[in-house]
PDB file of C-alpha atoms in Angstrom:
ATOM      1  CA  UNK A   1       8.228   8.400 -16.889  1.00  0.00           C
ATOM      2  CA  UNK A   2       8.503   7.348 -13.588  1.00  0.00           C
ATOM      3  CA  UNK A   3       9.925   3.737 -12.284  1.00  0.00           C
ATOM      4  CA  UNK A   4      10.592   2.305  -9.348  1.00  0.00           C
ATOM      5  CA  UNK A   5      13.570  -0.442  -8.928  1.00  0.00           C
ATOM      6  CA  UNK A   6      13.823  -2.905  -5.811  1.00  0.00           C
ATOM      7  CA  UNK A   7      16.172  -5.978  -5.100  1.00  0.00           C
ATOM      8  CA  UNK A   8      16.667  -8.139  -4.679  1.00  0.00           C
ATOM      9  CA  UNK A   9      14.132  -9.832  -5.462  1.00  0.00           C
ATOM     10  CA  UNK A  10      14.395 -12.696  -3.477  1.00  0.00           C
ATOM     11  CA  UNK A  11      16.288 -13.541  -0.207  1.00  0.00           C
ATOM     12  CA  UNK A  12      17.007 -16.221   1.870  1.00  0.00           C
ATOM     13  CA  UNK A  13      19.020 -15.450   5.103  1.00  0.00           C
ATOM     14  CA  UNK A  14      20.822 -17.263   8.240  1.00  0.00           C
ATOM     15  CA  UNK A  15      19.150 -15.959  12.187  1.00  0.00           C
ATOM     16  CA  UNK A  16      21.613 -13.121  13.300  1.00  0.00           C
ATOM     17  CA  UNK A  17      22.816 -12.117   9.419  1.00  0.00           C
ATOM     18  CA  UNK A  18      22.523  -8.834   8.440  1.00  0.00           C
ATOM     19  CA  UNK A  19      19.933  -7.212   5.916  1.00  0.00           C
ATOM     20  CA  UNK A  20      20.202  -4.361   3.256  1.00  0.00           C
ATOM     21  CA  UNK A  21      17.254  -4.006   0.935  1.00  0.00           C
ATOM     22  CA  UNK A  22      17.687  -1.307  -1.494  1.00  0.00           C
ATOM     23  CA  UNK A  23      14.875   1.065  -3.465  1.00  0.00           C
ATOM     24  CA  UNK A  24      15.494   3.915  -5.851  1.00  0.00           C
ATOM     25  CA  UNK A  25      13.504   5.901  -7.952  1.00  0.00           C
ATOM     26  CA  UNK A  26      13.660   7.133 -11.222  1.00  0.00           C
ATOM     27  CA  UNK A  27      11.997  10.212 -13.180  1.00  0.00           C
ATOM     28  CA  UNK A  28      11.090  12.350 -10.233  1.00  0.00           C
ATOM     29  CA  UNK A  29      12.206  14.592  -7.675  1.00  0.00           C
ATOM     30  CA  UNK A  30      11.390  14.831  -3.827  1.00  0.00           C
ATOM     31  CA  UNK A  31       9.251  12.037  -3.436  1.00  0.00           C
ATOM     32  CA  UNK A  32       7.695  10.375  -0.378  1.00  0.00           C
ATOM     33  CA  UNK A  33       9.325   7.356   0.064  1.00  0.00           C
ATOM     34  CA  UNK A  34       7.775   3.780   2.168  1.00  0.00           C
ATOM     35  CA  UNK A  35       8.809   0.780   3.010  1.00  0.00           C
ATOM     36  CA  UNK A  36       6.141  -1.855   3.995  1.00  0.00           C
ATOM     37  CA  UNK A  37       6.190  -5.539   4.771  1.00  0.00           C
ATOM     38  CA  UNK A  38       3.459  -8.104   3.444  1.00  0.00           C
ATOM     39  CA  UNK A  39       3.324 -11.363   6.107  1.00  0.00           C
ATOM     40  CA  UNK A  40       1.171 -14.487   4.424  1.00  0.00           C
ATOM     41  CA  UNK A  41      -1.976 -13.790   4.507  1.00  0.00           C
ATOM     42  CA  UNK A  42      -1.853 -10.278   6.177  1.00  0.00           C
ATOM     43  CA  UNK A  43      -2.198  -6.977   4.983  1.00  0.00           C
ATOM     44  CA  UNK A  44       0.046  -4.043   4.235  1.00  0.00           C
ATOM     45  CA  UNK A  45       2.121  -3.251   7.557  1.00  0.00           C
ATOM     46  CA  UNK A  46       4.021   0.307   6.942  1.00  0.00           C
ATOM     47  CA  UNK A  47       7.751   0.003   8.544  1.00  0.00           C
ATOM     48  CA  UNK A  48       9.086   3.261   7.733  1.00  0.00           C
ATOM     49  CA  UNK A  49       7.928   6.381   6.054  1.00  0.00           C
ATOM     50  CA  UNK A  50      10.141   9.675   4.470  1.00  0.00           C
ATOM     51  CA  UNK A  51       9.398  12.808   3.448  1.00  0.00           C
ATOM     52  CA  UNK A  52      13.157  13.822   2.304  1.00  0.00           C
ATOM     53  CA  UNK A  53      16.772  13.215   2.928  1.00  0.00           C
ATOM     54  CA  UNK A  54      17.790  12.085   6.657  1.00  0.00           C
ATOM     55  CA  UNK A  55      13.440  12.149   7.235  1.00  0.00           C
ATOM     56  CA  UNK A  56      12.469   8.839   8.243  1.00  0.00           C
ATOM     57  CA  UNK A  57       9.858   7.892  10.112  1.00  0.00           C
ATOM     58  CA  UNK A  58       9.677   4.491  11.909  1.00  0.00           C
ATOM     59  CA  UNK A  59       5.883   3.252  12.485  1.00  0.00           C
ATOM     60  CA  UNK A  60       6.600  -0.028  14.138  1.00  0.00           C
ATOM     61  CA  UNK A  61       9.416  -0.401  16.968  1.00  0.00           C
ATOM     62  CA  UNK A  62      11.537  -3.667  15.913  1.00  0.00           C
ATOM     63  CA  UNK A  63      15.258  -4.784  14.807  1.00  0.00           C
ATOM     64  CA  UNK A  64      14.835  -2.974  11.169  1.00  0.00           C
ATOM     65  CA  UNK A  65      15.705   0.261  10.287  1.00  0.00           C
ATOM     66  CA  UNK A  66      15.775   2.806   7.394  1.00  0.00           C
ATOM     67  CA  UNK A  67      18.126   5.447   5.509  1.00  0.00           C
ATOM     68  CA  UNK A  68      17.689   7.999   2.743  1.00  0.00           C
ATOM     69  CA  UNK A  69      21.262   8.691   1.887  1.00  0.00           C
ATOM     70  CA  UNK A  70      20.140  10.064  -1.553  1.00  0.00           C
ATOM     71  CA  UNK A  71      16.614  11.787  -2.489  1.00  0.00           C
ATOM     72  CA  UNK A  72      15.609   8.679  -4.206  1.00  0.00           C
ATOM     73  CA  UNK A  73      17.416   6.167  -2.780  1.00  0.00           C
ATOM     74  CA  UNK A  74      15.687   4.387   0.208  1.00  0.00           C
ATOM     75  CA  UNK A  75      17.236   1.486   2.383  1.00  0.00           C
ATOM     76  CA  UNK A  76      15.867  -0.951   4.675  1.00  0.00           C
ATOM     77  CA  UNK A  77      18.428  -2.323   7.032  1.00  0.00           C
ATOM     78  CA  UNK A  78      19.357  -4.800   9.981  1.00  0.00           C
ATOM     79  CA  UNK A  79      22.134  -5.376  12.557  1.00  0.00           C
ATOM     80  CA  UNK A  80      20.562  -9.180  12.962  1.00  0.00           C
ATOM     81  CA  UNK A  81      17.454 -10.581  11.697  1.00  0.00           C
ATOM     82  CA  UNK A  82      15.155 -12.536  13.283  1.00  0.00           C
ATOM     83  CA  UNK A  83      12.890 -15.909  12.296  1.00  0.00           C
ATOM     84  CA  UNK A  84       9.757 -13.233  12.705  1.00  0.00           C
ATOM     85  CA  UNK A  85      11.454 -10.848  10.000  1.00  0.00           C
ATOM     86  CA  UNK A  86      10.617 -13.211   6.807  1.00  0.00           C
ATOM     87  CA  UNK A  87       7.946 -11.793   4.784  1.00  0.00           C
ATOM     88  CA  UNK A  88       7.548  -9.737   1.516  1.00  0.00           C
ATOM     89  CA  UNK A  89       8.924  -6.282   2.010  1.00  0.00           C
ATOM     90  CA  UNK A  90       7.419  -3.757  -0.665  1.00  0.00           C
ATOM     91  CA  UNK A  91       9.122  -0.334  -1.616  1.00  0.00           C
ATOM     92  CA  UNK A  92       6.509   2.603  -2.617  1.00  0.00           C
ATOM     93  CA  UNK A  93       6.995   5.973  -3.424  1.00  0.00           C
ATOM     94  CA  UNK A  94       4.386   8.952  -3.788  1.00  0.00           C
ATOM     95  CA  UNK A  95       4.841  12.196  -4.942  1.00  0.00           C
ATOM     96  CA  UNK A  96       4.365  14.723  -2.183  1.00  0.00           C
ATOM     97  CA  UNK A  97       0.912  16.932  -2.542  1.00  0.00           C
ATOM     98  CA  UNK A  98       1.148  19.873  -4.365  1.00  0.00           C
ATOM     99  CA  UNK A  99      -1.404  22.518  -4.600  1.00  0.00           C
ATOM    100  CA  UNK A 100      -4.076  22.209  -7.227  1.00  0.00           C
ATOM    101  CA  UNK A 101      -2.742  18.348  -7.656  1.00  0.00           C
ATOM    102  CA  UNK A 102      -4.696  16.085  -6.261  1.00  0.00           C
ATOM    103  CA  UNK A 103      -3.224  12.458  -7.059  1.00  0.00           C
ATOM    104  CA  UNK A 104      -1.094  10.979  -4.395  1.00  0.00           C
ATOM    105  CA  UNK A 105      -1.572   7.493  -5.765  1.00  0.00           C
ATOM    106  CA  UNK A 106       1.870   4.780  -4.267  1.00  0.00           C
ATOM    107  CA  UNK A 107       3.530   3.217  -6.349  1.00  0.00           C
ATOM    108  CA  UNK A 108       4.862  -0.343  -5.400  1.00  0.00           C
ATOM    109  CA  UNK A 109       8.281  -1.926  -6.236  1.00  0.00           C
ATOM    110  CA  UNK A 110       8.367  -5.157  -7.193  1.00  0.00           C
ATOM    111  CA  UNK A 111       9.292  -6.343  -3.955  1.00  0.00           C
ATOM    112  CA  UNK A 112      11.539  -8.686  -2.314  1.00  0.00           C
ATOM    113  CA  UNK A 113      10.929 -11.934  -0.453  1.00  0.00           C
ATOM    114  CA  UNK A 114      12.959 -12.376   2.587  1.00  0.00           C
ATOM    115  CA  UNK A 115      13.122 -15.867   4.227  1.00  0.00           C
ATOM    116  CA  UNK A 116      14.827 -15.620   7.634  1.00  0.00           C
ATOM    117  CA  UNK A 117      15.914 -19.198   8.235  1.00  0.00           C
TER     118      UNK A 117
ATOM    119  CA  UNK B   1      -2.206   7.029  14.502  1.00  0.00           C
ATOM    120  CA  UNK B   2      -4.982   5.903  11.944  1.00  0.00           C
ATOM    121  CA  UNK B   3      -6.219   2.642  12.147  1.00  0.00           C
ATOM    122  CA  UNK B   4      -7.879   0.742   9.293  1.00  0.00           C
ATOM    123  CA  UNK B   5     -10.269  -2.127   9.580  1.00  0.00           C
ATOM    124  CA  UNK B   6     -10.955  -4.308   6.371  1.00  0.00           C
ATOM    125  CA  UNK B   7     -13.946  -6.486   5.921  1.00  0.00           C
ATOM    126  CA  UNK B   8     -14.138  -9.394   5.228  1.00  0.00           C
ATOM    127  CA  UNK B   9     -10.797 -11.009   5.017  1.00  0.00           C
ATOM    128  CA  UNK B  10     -12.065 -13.791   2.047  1.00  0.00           C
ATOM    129  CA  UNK B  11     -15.334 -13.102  -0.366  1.00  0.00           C
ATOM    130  CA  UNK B  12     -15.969 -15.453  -3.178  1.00  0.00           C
ATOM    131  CA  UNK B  13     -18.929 -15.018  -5.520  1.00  0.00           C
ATOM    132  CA  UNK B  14     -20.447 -16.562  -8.665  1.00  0.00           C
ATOM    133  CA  UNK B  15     -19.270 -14.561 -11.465  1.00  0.00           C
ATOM    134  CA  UNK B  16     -21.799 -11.864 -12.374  1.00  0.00           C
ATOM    135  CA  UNK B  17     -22.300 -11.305  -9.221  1.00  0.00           C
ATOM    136  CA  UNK B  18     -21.474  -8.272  -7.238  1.00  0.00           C
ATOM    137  CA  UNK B  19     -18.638  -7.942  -4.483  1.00  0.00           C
ATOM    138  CA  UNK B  20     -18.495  -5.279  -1.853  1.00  0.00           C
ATOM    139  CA  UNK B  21     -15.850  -4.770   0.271  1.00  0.00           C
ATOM    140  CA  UNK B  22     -16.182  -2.623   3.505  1.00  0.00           C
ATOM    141  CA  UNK B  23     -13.614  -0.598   5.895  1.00  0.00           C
ATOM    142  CA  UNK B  24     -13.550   1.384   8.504  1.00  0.00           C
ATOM    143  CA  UNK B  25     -10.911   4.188  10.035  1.00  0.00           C
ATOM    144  CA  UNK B  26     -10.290   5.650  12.659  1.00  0.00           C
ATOM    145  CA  UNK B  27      -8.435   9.267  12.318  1.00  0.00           C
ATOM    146  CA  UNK B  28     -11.866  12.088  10.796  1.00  0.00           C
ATOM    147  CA  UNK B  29      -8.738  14.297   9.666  1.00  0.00           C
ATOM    148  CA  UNK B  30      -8.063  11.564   6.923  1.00  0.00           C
ATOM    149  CA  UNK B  31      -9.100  12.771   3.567  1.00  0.00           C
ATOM    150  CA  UNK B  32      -7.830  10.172   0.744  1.00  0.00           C
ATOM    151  CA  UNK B  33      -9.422   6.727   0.557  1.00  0.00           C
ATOM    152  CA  UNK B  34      -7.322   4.291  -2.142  1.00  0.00           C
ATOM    153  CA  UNK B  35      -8.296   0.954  -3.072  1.00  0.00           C
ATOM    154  CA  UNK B  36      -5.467  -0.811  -4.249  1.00  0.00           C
ATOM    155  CA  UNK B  37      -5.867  -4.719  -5.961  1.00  0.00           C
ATOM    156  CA  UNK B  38      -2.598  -7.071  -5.907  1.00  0.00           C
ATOM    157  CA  UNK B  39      -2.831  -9.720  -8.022  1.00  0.00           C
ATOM    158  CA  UNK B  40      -0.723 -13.245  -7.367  1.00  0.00           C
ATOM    159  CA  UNK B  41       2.648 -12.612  -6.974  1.00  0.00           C
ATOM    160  CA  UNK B  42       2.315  -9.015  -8.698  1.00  0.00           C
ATOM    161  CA  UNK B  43       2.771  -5.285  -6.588  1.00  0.00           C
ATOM    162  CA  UNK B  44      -0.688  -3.931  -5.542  1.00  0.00           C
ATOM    163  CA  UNK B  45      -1.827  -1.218  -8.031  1.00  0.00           C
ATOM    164  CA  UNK B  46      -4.279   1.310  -7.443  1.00  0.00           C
ATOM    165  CA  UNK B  47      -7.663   0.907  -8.954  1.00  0.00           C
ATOM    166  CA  UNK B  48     -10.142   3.934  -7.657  1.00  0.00           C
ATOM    167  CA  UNK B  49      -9.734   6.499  -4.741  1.00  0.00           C
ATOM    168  CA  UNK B  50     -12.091   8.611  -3.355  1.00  0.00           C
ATOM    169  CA  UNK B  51     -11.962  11.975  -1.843  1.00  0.00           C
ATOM    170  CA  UNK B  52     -13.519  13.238   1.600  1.00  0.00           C
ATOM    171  CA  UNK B  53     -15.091  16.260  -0.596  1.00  0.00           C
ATOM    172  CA  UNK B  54     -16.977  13.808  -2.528  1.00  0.00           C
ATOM    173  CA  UNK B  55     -19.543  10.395  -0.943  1.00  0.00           C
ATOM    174  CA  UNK B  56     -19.449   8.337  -3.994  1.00  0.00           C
ATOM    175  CA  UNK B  57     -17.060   7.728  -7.231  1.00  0.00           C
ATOM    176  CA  UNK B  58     -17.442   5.391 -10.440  1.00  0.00           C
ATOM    177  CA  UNK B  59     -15.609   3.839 -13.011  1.00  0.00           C
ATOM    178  CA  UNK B  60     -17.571   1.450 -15.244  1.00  0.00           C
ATOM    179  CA  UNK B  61     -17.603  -1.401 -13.219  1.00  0.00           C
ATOM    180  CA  UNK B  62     -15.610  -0.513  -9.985  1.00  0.00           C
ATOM    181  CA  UNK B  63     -17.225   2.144  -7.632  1.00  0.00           C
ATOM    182  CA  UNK B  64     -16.727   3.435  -3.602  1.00  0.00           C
ATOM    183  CA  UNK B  65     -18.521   5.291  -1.586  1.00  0.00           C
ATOM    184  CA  UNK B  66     -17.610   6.769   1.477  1.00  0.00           C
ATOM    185  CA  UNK B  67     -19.656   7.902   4.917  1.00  0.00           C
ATOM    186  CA  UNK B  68     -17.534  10.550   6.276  1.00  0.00           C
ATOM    187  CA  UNK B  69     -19.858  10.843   9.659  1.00  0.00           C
ATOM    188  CA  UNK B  70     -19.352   6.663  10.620  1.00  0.00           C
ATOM    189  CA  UNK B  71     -16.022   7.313   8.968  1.00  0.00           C
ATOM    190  CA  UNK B  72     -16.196   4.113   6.723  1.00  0.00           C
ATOM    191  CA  UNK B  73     -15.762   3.734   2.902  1.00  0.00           C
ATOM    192  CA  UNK B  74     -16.515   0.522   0.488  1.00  0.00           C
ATOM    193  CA  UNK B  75     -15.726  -0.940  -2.618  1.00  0.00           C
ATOM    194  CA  UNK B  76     -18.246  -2.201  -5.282  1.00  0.00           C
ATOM    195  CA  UNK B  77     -17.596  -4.224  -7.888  1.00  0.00           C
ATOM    196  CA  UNK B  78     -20.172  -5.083 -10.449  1.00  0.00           C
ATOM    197  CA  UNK B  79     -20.758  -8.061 -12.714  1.00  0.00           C
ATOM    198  CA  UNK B  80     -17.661  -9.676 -11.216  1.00  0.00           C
ATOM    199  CA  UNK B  81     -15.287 -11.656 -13.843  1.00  0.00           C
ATOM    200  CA  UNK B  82     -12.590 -14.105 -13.345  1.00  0.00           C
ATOM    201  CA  UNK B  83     -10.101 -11.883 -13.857  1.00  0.00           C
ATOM    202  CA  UNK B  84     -10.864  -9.667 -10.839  1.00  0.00           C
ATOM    203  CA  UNK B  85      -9.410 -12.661  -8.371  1.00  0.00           C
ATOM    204  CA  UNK B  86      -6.869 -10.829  -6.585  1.00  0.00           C
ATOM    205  CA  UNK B  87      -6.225  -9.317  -3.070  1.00  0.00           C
ATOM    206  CA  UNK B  88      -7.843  -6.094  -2.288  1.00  0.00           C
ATOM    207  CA  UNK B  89      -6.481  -4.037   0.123  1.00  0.00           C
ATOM    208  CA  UNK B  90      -8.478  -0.032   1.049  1.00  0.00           C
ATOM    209  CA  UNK B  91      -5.794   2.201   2.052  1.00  0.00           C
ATOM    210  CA  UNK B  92      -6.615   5.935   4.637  1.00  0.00           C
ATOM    211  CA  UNK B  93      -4.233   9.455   4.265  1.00  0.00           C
ATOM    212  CA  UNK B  94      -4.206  12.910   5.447  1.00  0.00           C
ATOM    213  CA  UNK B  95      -3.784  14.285   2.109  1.00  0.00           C
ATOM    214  CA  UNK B  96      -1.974  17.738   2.397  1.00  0.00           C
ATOM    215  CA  UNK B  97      -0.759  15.862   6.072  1.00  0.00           C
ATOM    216  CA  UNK B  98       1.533  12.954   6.992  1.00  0.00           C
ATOM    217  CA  UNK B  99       0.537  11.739   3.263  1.00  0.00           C
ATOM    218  CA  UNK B 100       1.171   8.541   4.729  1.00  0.00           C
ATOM    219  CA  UNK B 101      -1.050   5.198   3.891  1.00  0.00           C
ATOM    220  CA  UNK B 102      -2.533   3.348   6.252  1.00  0.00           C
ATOM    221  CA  UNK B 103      -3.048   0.163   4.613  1.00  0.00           C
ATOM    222  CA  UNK B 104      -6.171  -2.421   5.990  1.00  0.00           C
ATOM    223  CA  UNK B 105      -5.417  -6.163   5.888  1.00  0.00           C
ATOM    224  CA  UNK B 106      -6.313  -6.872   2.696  1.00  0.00           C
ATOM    225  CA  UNK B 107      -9.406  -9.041   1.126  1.00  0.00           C
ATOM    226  CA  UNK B 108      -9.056 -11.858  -0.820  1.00  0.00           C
ATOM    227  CA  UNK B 109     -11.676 -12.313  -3.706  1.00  0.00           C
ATOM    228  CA  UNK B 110     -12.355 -15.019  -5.698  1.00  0.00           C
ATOM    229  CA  UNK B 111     -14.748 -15.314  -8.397  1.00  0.00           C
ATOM    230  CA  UNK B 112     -16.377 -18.597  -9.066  1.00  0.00           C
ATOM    231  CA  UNK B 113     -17.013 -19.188 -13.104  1.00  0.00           C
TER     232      UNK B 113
END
């Protein structure tokens, strides 16, 4: 079966420190990878989006930034992180469409909360 | 890019009651509608989806329907129950495209005993 690990799980961090959230995925092959971030009392805000190694896709313009060293490995970085970067950051992955499939259903990490203070 | 409206932001109803949920989107090529529900402090998890071939899906008490033409899509839930307090966010992909969700802002339902 499929799983899905992120950490940590909880963060607090310093103005100007840097950030590495890691993701990685177990029991499949190839899959879309996402990283979205959760503010209080907001919805679902996708950061970053890949479709395979060295794909990423960045959906918002801001001080974060993401790698896919490894098929299932997904990392959400930063040089410096600001007071506006606290909020719960969620991994997903999906497995890409094949024909005569027709679930792409995401499944979420546990996620991490990151307190920028 | 797609853009996904959620409506409203907070519902509470008397338990029994019904809740419906509405959203709207933006991009016609989008062909995968996914409700997700996130309970407190848990991952959201995906309760029904709906497919642009199709206007209206069910399963026992959970349904959506969807209006491909004013591009919008709801969910229904029936003789609500504590238990379905949570967070509900509707979600928008090009299936067999981008494959990317397009999450709305979520809905926050509470069920009054």
């Amino acid at each position: 079966s499929q799983t899905i690990h992120q950490w940590p799980a909880t963060l607090v961090q310093p103005v100007g420190s840097p950030l590495s959230l890691e993701c990685t995925v177990e029991g499949t092959s190839n899959p879309n990878l996402y990283w979205y971030r959760q503010a209080a009392g907001r919805g679902l805000q996708l950061l970053f989006y890949s479709v395979g190694i060295g794909q990423i896709s960045s959906e918002v313009p801001q001080n974060l930034s993401a790698s896919r060293p490894q098929d299932r490995q997904f990392i959400l970085s930063s040089k410096k992180l600001l007071l506006s970067d606290s909020g719960f950051y969620l991994c997903a992955w999906s497995s890409p469409p094949r024909r005569g499939t027709l679930n792409t259903e995401a499944f979420f990490g546990q996620g991490t909360r990151l307190t920028v203070v | 890019g797609e853009n996904v409206e959620q409506h409203p932001s907070t519902l509470s109803v008397q338990e029994g009651d019904s809740a419906v949920i509405k959203c709207t989107y933006s991009d016609s090529a989008s062909n995968y509608f996914p409700w997700y529900k996130q309970e407190l402090g848990k991952r959201p998890q995906l309760i029904i989806d709906i497919r642009s071939n199709v206007g209206e899906k069910k399963d026992q008490r959970i349904a959506v329907t969807l209006n491909k033409t004013a591009k919008h899509f709801s969910l229904h839930i029936t003789e609500t129950q504590p238990e379905d307090s949570a967070v509900y966010f509707c979600a928008a992909s090009y299936y067999f495209g981008n494959e990317k969700l397009t999450f709305g802002t979520g809905t926050r339902l509470t069920i009054i005993p």
